[in-house]
mmCIF file of C-alpha atoms in Angstrom:
data_model
loop_
_atom_site.group_PDB
_atom_site.id
_atom_site.type_symbol
_atom_site.label_atom_id
_atom_site.label_comp_id
_atom_site.label_asym_id
_atom_site.label_seq_id
_atom_site.Cartn_x
_atom_site.Cartn_y
_atom_site.Cartn_z
ATOM 1 C CA MET N 2 -0.079 -0.932 0.020
ATOM 2 C CA MET N 3 0.395 3.108 -1.006
ATOM 3 C CA ASN N 4 2.574 5.315 1.975
ATOM 4 C CA THR N 5 0.072 8.033 1.506
ATOM 5 C CA SER N 6 1.537 10.460 4.479
ATOM 6 C CA ASP N 7 3.446 13.065 2.323
ATOM 7 C CA THR N 8 1.476 12.700 -0.892
ATOM 8 C CA ALA N 9 -1.428 15.044 -2.190
ATOM 9 C CA LEU N 10 -4.190 13.581 -4.662
ATOM 10 C CA LEU N 11 -4.140 15.924 -7.612
ATOM 11 C CA MET N 12 -8.239 15.620 -9.521
ATOM 12 C CA VAL N 13 -7.485 16.271 -13.167
ATOM 13 C CA ASP N 14 -10.165 18.381 -14.821
ATOM 14 C CA ILE N 15 -13.830 16.096 -13.403
ATOM 15 C CA GLN N 16 -15.777 18.971 -15.320
ATOM 16 C CA ASN N 17 -18.850 18.741 -16.891
ATOM 17 C CA ASP N 18 -17.499 19.306 -20.482
ATOM 18 C CA PHE N 19 -15.057 16.006 -19.398
ATOM 19 C CA CYS N 20 -18.367 13.793 -17.970
ATOM 20 C CA ALA N 21 -20.914 11.985 -19.663
ATOM 21 C CA GLY N 22 -23.463 14.463 -21.817
ATOM 22 C CA GLY N 23 -20.923 17.038 -22.605
ATOM 23 C CA ALA N 24 -19.014 19.155 -25.216
ATOM 24 C CA LEU N 25 -16.226 16.991 -24.745
ATOM 25 C CA ALA N 26 -17.242 13.245 -22.833
ATOM 26 C CA VAL N 27 -14.768 11.101 -21.973
ATOM 27 C CA PRO N 28 -16.704 7.365 -22.548
ATOM 28 C CA ASP N 29 -17.579 6.562 -18.531
ATOM 29 C CA GLY N 30 -16.248 9.899 -16.866
ATOM 30 C CA SER N 31 -19.119 9.815 -15.186
ATOM 31 C CA ASP N 32 -17.836 6.876 -13.333
ATOM 32 C CA ILE N 33 -14.538 8.026 -11.719
ATOM 33 C CA VAL N 34 -17.045 10.556 -9.305
ATOM 34 C CA PRO N 35 -17.274 7.981 -6.410
ATOM 35 C CA VAL N 36 -13.695 6.806 -6.299
ATOM 36 C CA VAL N 37 -12.178 9.562 -6.695
ATOM 37 C CA ASN N 38 -14.703 10.777 -3.390
ATOM 38 C CA ALA N 39 -13.955 7.561 -1.664
ATOM 39 C CA LEU N 40 -10.400 8.386 -2.167
ATOM 40 C CA GLN N 41 -10.522 12.477 -0.854
ATOM 41 C CA PRO N 42 -10.033 11.628 3.070
ATOM 42 C CA LYS N 43 -6.854 9.425 2.815
ATOM 43 C CA PHE N 44 -5.198 12.223 2.053
ATOM 44 C CA PRO N 45 -3.395 15.058 3.470
ATOM 45 C CA VAL N 46 -3.617 17.703 0.463
ATOM 46 C CA ARG N 47 -5.467 17.670 -2.139
ATOM 47 C CA VAL N 48 -6.025 20.163 -5.381
ATOM 48 C CA LEU N 49 -8.430 20.047 -7.574
ATOM 49 C CA THR N 50 -7.341 21.176 -11.627
ATOM 50 C CA GLN N 51 -10.251 22.813 -13.673
ATOM 51 C CA ASP N 52 -9.964 23.454 -17.686
ATOM 52 C CA TRP N 53 -10.916 27.299 -18.164
ATOM 53 C CA HIS N 54 -10.778 28.621 -21.811
ATOM 54 C CA PRO N 55 -11.862 31.534 -22.995
ATOM 55 C CA GLY N 56 -13.634 31.347 -25.626
ATOM 56 C CA ASP N 57 -11.394 32.495 -28.589
ATOM 57 C CA HIS N 58 -9.404 30.110 -27.825
ATOM 58 C CA ARG N 59 -7.257 28.999 -30.213
ATOM 59 C CA SER N 60 -6.904 25.405 -29.525
ATOM 60 C CA PHE N 61 -11.396 25.110 -30.598
ATOM 61 C CA ALA N 62 -11.295 23.782 -34.021
ATOM 62 C CA SER N 63 -14.447 26.759 -33.932
ATOM 63 C CA ASN N 64 -11.509 29.261 -33.950
ATOM 64 C CA HIS N 65 -9.897 27.716 -37.254
ATOM 65 C CA PRO N 66 -12.351 27.657 -39.807
ATOM 66 C CA ASP N 67 -10.135 25.192 -42.019
ATOM 67 C CA ALA N 68 -10.002 22.054 -39.964
ATOM 68 C CA GLY N 69 -12.273 20.689 -38.260
ATOM 69 C CA PRO N 70 -12.172 19.167 -34.402
ATOM 70 C CA PHE N 71 -9.868 16.499 -34.058
ATOM 71 C CA SER N 72 -6.964 17.558 -36.502
ATOM 72 C CA VAL N 73 -3.578 18.742 -35.211
ATOM 73 C CA VAL N 74 -3.008 21.899 -36.084
ATOM 74 C CA ARG N 75 1.138 23.859 -36.802
ATOM 75 C CA MET N 76 1.283 25.679 -32.961
ATOM 76 C CA PRO N 77 4.037 28.102 -31.313
ATOM 77 C CA TYR N 78 4.344 25.491 -29.388
ATOM 78 C CA GLY N 79 3.717 22.857 -31.392
ATOM 79 C CA ASP N 80 1.621 20.365 -32.757
ATOM 80 C CA GLN N 81 -2.582 21.550 -31.237
ATOM 81 C CA VAL N 82 -5.453 18.771 -31.569
ATOM 82 C CA LEU N 83 -8.740 21.071 -32.192
ATOM 83 C CA TRP N 84 -10.881 20.378 -29.143
ATOM 84 C CA PRO N 85 -14.230 20.876 -29.673
ATOM 85 C CA ASP N 86 -15.802 24.383 -27.679
ATOM 86 C CA HIS N 87 -15.057 22.949 -23.993
ATOM 87 C CA CYS N 88 -14.700 24.279 -20.222
ATOM 88 C CA VAL N 89 -15.721 28.087 -21.224
ATOM 89 C CA GLN N 90 -15.083 29.924 -18.300
ATOM 90 C CA GLY N 91 -18.192 30.428 -16.435
ATOM 91 C CA SER N 92 -20.805 28.048 -18.519
ATOM 92 C CA PRO N 93 -22.382 24.820 -16.790
ATOM 93 C CA GLY N 94 -20.098 22.794 -19.461
ATOM 94 C CA ALA N 95 -16.913 24.197 -17.040
ATOM 95 C CA GLN N 96 -18.347 23.694 -13.609
ATOM 96 C CA PHE N 97 -17.324 20.332 -12.004
ATOM 97 C CA HIS N 98 -19.487 17.954 -11.620
ATOM 98 C CA PRO N 99 -22.334 18.155 -9.566
ATOM 99 C CA ASP N 100 -21.433 14.428 -7.659
ATOM 100 C CA LEU N 101 -17.539 15.208 -7.145
ATOM 101 C CA GLU N 102 -16.750 16.867 -3.702
ATOM 102 C CA THR N 103 -14.996 19.615 -3.269
ATOM 103 C CA ASP N 104 -15.160 21.214 -0.544
ATOM 104 C CA LEU N 105 -12.271 19.405 0.513
ATOM 105 C CA ALA N 106 -10.202 20.400 -2.014
ATOM 106 C CA ASP N 107 -7.289 22.789 -0.821
ATOM 107 C CA LEU N 108 -6.685 23.945 -3.366
ATOM 108 C CA ILE N 109 -8.058 24.878 -7.634
ATOM 109 C CA VAL N 110 -5.947 25.327 -9.965
ATOM 110 C CA ARG N 111 -7.609 26.776 -13.181
ATOM 111 C CA LYS N 112 -5.525 26.007 -16.079
ATOM 112 C CA GLY N 113 -6.273 27.162 -20.236
ATOM 113 C CA PHE N 114 -6.947 30.466 -19.402
ATOM 114 C CA ARG N 115 -4.812 31.823 -22.349
ATOM 115 C CA PRO N 116 -5.879 31.747 -25.571
ATOM 116 C CA ALA N 117 -2.805 32.064 -27.431
ATOM 117 C CA ILE N 118 -1.734 28.065 -25.810
ATOM 118 C CA ASP N 119 -3.698 25.478 -24.619
ATOM 119 C CA SER N 120 -3.263 23.494 -20.959
ATOM 120 C CA TYR N 121 -3.251 19.982 -20.106
ATOM 121 C CA SER N 122 -0.566 19.747 -17.682
ATOM 122 C CA ALA N 123 -1.567 20.840 -14.303
ATOM 123 C CA TYR N 124 2.355 22.001 -14.001
ATOM 124 C CA PHE N 125 2.931 23.603 -16.898
ATOM 125 C CA GLU N 126 1.374 25.345 -20.652
ATOM 126 C CA ASN N 127 1.782 23.212 -23.427
ATOM 127 C CA ASP N 128 4.867 24.759 -24.038
ATOM 128 C CA LYS N 129 5.892 22.991 -20.833
ATOM 129 C CA SER N 130 7.464 26.708 -19.378
ATOM 130 C CA THR N 131 4.815 28.487 -18.595
ATOM 131 C CA PRO N 132 4.152 27.927 -15.082
ATOM 132 C CA THR N 133 1.154 27.170 -13.482
ATOM 133 C CA GLY N 134 2.192 28.117 -9.531
ATOM 134 C CA LEU N 135 1.544 24.140 -8.110
ATOM 135 C CA ALA N 136 4.719 22.777 -8.423
ATOM 136 C CA GLY N 137 5.456 24.999 -6.088
ATOM 137 C CA TYR N 138 2.635 25.781 -3.838
ATOM 138 C CA LEU N 139 2.608 21.475 -3.360
ATOM 139 C CA ARG N 140 6.708 21.973 -2.356
ATOM 140 C CA GLU N 141 5.506 24.351 0.816
ATOM 141 C CA ARG N 142 2.997 22.213 1.811
ATOM 142 C CA SER N 143 6.063 19.372 1.282
ATOM 143 C CA VAL N 144 4.492 16.895 -0.684
ATOM 144 C CA THR N 145 6.917 14.741 -2.472
ATOM 145 C CA HIS N 146 4.738 11.654 -3.980
ATOM 146 C CA VAL N 147 1.130 12.630 -6.463
ATOM 147 C CA ALA N 148 -0.989 11.010 -6.750
ATOM 148 C CA LEU N 149 -3.074 10.927 -10.214
ATOM 149 C CA SER N 150 -7.346 10.683 -10.987
ATOM 150 C CA GLY N 151 -8.937 11.965 -13.452
ATOM 151 C CA LEU N 152 -9.753 13.105 -16.721
ATOM 152 C CA ALA N 153 -8.669 11.896 -19.433
ATOM 153 C CA THR N 154 -5.776 9.638 -18.522
ATOM 154 C CA ASP N 155 -4.032 10.007 -22.048
ATOM 155 C CA PHE N 156 -4.213 14.351 -21.799
ATOM 156 C CA CYS N 157 -4.766 15.859 -18.669
ATOM 157 C CA VAL N 158 -3.117 12.965 -16.612
ATOM 158 C CA ALA N 159 -0.537 11.570 -18.720
ATOM 159 C CA TYR N 160 1.388 15.290 -19.411
ATOM 160 C CA SER N 161 0.288 16.209 -16.011
ATOM 161 C CA ALA N 162 2.321 12.674 -14.494
ATOM 162 C CA LEU N 163 4.802 13.819 -16.665
ATOM 163 C CA ASP N 164 5.434 16.794 -15.941
ATOM 164 C CA ALA N 165 5.438 15.550 -11.498
ATOM 165 C CA ALA N 166 8.144 13.196 -12.493
ATOM 166 C CA ARG N 167 10.043 15.596 -14.094
ATOM 167 C CA LEU N 168 9.931 17.595 -11.516
ATOM 168 C CA GLY N 169 10.980 14.932 -9.148
ATOM 169 C CA PHE N 170 8.100 14.443 -7.503
ATOM 170 C CA HIS N 171 7.471 10.472 -7.175
ATOM 171 C CA VAL N 172 4.736 9.493 -9.297
ATOM 172 C CA THR N 173 0.871 7.081 -8.804
ATOM 173 C CA VAL N 174 -1.596 6.220 -11.248
ATOM 174 C CA ILE N 175 -4.749 5.476 -10.275
ATOM 175 C CA GLU N 176 -6.093 3.131 -12.576
ATOM 176 C CA ASP N 177 -9.383 3.365 -11.661
ATOM 177 C CA ALA N 178 -10.308 6.893 -10.748
ATOM 178 C CA CYS N 179 -9.616 7.556 -14.624
ATOM 179 C CA ARG N 180 -10.941 7.172 -17.786
ATOM 180 C CA GLY N 181 -9.185 7.549 -21.037
ATOM 181 C CA ILE N 182 -9.862 9.668 -24.714
ATOM 182 C CA ASP N 183 -8.185 6.728 -26.709
ATOM 183 C CA LEU N 184 -7.460 8.818 -29.954
ATOM 184 C CA ASP N 185 -5.736 6.612 -32.596
ATOM 185 C CA GLY N 186 -4.751 4.694 -30.118
ATOM 186 C CA SER N 187 -3.228 7.557 -27.807
ATOM 187 C CA LEU N 188 -4.827 6.118 -24.584
ATOM 188 C CA ALA N 189 -2.100 3.107 -24.524
ATOM 189 C CA ALA N 190 1.232 5.216 -25.547
ATOM 190 C CA ALA N 191 -0.038 7.287 -23.020
ATOM 191 C CA ILE N 192 0.178 4.885 -20.651
ATOM 192 C CA SER N 193 3.626 3.309 -22.643
ATOM 193 C CA ASP N 194 5.111 6.798 -21.506
ATOM 194 C CA MET N 195 4.182 7.045 -17.982
ATOM 195 C CA LYS N 196 5.009 4.026 -17.029
ATOM 196 C CA ALA N 197 8.695 4.135 -19.230
ATOM 197 C CA ASN N 198 9.740 7.606 -17.270
ATOM 198 C CA GLY N 199 8.619 5.504 -13.948
ATOM 199 C CA ILE N 200 5.189 6.386 -12.517
ATOM 200 C CA ALA N 201 3.239 4.002 -10.992
ATOM 201 C CA PHE N 202 0.084 1.791 -11.842
ATOM 202 C CA VAL N 203 -2.390 1.105 -8.878
ATOM 203 C CA THR N 204 -6.086 0.300 -7.552
ATOM 204 C CA SER N 205 -7.690 2.530 -5.048
ATOM 205 C CA GLU N 206 -8.356 -0.647 -3.513
ATOM 206 C CA ALA N 207 -5.103 -0.314 -2.710
ATOM 207 C CA LEU N 208 -5.818 2.856 -0.343
ATOM 208 C CA VAL N 209 -9.400 2.547 0.694
#
C-alpha cells in the first residue's frame, strides 16, 4: 500500500464537459466520481484542476475556419489537437461534476485561460515552460509524492504525471480513478510513456 502521508491527490478536470452529456465527454468519465470521492479523505493534500478557456481559445476548432474538431494544427509551441468548444469560462460545462466532493480540496488550479496556448498539464502550459504554480505550492506543503486521478488519462492526466515526474515528484496514477479518450491509440501510448518514465499504477483498492 502506498504511504499517503506526504502525498497529494491531484483530481484532474472532473468537469461537466468531460463527463456524460458534455461537449467533450470522456467515455465513462462520470464513473470515476464516486471513486475519487472515496479517495479524498485518505490524503493530507487535495488539489482540483479546472480547464478554464476563454471563448476565443486557439485550441477550439471553431476558431479555425478551415479545420475540424480533432484535426491537428501547428502552433508556435508544437502540434495542437483542435477540440470542440469546451470548459468555457463561467459556463455550466466548465463546472465540476455535481456529485464531485469539492469542499475537501485545499486548492483549485485553473488552466488553459491564456487564449493562445493550451494547457493539458496541471504544472505547465503546453509550451512546457510557463508554470501554473502548482509545483511550488506542493513543495511548500512538503509533498514529495503525487497520486493522480481524473480526465482524461491520455491527455491531461498523462501530461500532469509526466511533468510531476520531471519535476522530481514520485508519481502514481490511480487507474480506476481515471478514464481515457483514446484518439488513434493515444491511451496505450500514454500509459507506455508514463511507465517508461517510472510512473507507478495502482487501483483505488490499494488505498481505501
